[in-house]
Coordinates of C-alpha atoms in Angstrom, one line a residue:
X1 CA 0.0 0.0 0.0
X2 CA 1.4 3.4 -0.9
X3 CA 1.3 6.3 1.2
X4 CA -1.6 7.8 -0.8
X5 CA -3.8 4.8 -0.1
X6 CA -2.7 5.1 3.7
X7 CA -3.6 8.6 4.3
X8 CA -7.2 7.7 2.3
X9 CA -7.4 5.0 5.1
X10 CA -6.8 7.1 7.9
X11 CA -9.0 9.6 6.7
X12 CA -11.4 6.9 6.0
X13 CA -11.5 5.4 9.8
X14 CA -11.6 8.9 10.4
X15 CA -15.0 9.9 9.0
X16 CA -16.7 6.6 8.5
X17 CA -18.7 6.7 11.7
X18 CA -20.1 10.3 10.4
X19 CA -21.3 8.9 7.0
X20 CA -23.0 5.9 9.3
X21 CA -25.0 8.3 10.8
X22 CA -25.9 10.6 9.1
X23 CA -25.8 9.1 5.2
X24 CA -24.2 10.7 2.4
X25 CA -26.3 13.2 1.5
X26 CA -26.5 14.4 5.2
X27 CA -22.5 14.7 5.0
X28 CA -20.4 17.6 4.1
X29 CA -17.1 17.6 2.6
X30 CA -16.1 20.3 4.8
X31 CA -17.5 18.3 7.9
X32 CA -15.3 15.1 6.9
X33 CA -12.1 16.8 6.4
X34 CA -12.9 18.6 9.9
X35 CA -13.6 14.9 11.5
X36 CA -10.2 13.8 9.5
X37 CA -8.0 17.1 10.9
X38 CA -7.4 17.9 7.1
X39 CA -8.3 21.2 5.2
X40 CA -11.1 21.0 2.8
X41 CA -8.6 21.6 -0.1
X42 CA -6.7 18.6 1.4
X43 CA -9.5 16.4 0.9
X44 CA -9.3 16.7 -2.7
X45 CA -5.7 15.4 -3.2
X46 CA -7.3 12.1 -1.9
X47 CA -10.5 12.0 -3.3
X48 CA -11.7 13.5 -6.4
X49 CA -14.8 13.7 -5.2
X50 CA -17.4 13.1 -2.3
X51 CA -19.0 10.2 -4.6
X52 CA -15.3 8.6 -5.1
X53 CA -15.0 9.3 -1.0
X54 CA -17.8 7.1 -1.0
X55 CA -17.0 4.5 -2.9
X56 CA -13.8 4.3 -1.1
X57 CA -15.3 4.0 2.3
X58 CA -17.6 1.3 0.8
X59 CA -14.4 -0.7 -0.1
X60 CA -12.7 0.1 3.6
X61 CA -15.7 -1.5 4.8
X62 CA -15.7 -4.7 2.8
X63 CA -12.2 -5.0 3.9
X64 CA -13.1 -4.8 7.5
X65 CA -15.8 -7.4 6.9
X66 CA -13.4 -10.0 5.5
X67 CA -10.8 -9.7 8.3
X68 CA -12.8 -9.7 11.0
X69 CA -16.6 -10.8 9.8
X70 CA -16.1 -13.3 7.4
X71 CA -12.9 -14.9 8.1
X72 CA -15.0 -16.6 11.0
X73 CA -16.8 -18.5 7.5
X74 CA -13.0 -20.2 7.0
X75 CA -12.8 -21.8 9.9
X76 CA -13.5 -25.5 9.2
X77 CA -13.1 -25.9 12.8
X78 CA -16.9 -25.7 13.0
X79 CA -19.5 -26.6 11.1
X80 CA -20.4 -24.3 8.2
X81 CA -24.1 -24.5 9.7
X82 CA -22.3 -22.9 12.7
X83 CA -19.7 -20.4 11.0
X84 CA -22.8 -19.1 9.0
X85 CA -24.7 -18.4 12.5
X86 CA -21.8 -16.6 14.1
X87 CA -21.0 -14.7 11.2
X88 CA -24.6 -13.4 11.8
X89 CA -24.1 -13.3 15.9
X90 CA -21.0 -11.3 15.4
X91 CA -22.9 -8.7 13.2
X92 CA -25.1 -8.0 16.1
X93 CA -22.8 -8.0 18.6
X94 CA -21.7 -4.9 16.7
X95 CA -25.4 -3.9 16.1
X96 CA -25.5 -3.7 20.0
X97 CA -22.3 -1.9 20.6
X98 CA -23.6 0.7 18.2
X99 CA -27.2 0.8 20.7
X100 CA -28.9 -0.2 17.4
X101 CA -27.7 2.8 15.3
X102 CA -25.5 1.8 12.4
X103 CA -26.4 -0.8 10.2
X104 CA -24.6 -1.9 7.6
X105 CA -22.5 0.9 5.8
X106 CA -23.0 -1.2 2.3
X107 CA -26.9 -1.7 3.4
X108 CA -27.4 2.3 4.3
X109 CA -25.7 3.3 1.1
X110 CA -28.4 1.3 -0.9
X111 CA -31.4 2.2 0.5
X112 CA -30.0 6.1 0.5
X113 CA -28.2 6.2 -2.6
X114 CA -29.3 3.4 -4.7
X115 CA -31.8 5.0 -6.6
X116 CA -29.6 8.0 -7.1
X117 CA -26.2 7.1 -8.0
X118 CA -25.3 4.4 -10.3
X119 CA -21.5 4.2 -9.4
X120 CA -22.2 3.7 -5.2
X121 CA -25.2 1.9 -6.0
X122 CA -23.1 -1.2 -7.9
X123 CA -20.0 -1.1 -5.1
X124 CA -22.9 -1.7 -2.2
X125 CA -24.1 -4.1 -4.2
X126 CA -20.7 -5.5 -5.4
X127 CA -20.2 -6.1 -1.2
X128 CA -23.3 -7.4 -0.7
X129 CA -22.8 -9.6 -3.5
X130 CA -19.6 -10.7 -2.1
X131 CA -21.1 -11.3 1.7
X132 CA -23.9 -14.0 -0.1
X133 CA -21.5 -15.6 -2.3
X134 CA -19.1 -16.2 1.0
X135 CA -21.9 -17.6 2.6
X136 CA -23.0 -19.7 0.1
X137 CA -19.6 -21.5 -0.6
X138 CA -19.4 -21.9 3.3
X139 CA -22.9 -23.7 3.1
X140 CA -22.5 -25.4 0.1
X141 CA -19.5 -27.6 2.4
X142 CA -22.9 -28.3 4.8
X143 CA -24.5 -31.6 3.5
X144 CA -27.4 -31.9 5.2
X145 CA -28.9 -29.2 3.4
X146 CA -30.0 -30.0 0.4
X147 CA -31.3 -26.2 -1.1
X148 CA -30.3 -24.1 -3.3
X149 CA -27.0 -22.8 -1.3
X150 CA -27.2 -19.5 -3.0
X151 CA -30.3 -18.7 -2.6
X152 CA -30.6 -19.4 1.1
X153 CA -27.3 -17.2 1.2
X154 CA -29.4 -14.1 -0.7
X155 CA -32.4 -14.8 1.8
X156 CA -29.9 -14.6 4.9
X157 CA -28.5 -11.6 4.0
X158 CA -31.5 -9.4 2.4
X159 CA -33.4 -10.5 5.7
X160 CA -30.5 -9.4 7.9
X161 CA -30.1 -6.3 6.1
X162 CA -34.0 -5.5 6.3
X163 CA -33.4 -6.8 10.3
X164 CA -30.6 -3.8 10.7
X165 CA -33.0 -1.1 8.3
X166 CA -35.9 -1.6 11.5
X167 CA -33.5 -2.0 14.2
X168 CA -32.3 1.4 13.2
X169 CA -36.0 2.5 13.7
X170 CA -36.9 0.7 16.6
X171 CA -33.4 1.3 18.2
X172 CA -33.6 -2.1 20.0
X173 CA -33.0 -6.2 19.2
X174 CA -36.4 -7.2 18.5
X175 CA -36.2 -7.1 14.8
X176 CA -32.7 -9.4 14.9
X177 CA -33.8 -11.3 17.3
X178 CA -36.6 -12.5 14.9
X179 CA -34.2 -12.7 12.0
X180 CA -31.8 -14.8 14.4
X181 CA -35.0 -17.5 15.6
X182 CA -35.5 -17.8 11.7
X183 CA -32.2 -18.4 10.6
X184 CA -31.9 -21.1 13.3
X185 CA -35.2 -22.7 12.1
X186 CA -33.8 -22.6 8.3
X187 CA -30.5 -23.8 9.0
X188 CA -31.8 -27.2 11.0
X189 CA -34.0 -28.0 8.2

């Protein structure tokens, strides 16, 4: 990684947390080279733009997802039945630590953005894309279920991501704890 691509980063785990809360559209340029201790010109020698910000932040994220989210579907240690189910558990453990607040940042940018802009509407969807097929080649190792892998994988994670999108409105655990008593049901058929 080049020191470009570092200082992105920084100024990425910087700001993310803003963009989390209150979406793209409710985010200034001027307030996320503030949160990132840069000057707004600044900004610009890192990303070209607040859509390129974006879509960089969107690819911070998946990376945080596959070294600490889904590396847990590698571990043959456990059954894939079982690395799907904490995949999902450690999700909410973060859902919790956030007092039901954040969401998914791949989730957020498609129900704000995907209507709106083609080029951060495909990378969320890119990610999301990525999550199902990861959990779908982890189930497809599972024999006893006999489904379509992917499919069950696009089910798990479009009903977890509508799970997070009322959890953010209820601001409690009711709505994953319902997605969690059906994903246990599902994955002992």
């Amino acid at each position: 990684m080049n020191k470009k691509q570092r200082k992105r980063n920084e100024i990425i785990e910087k700001t993310i947390y803003i963009i989390y809360r209150q979406g793209y559209q409710g985010t200034g340029i001027q307030e996320l080279a503030d949160a990132a201790g840069i000057p707004k010109g600044s900004f610009y020698n890192y990303f070209e733009s607040k859509e390129e910000y974006a879509i960089q932040a969107l690819h911070f994220y998946h990376q945080f997802l596959q070294d600490h989210l889904l590396a847990v579907l590698k571990n043959t240690s456990k059954s894939p039945k079982e690395r799907v189910k904490i995949f999902f558990f450690g999700n909410i453990q973060r859902m919790e630590g956030f007092h039901y607040q954040m969401g998914c940042l791949a989730g957020n940018f498609s129900g704000e953005m995907g209507d709106l802009n083609d080029r951060i509407a495909a990378t969320a969807d890119e990610i999301l894309t990525a999550v199902v097929r990861d959990i779908a080649h982890c189930l497809a190792e599972e024999t006893s279920l006999i489904r379509d892998n992917q499919q069950m994988a696009e089910f798990l994670v479009n009903s977890f991501q509508g799970a997070m999108l009322r959890m953010k409105s209820s601001r409690d655990s009711r709505p994953l704890d319902v997605f969690t008593a059906m994903m246990h049901q599902l994955l002992e058929l």
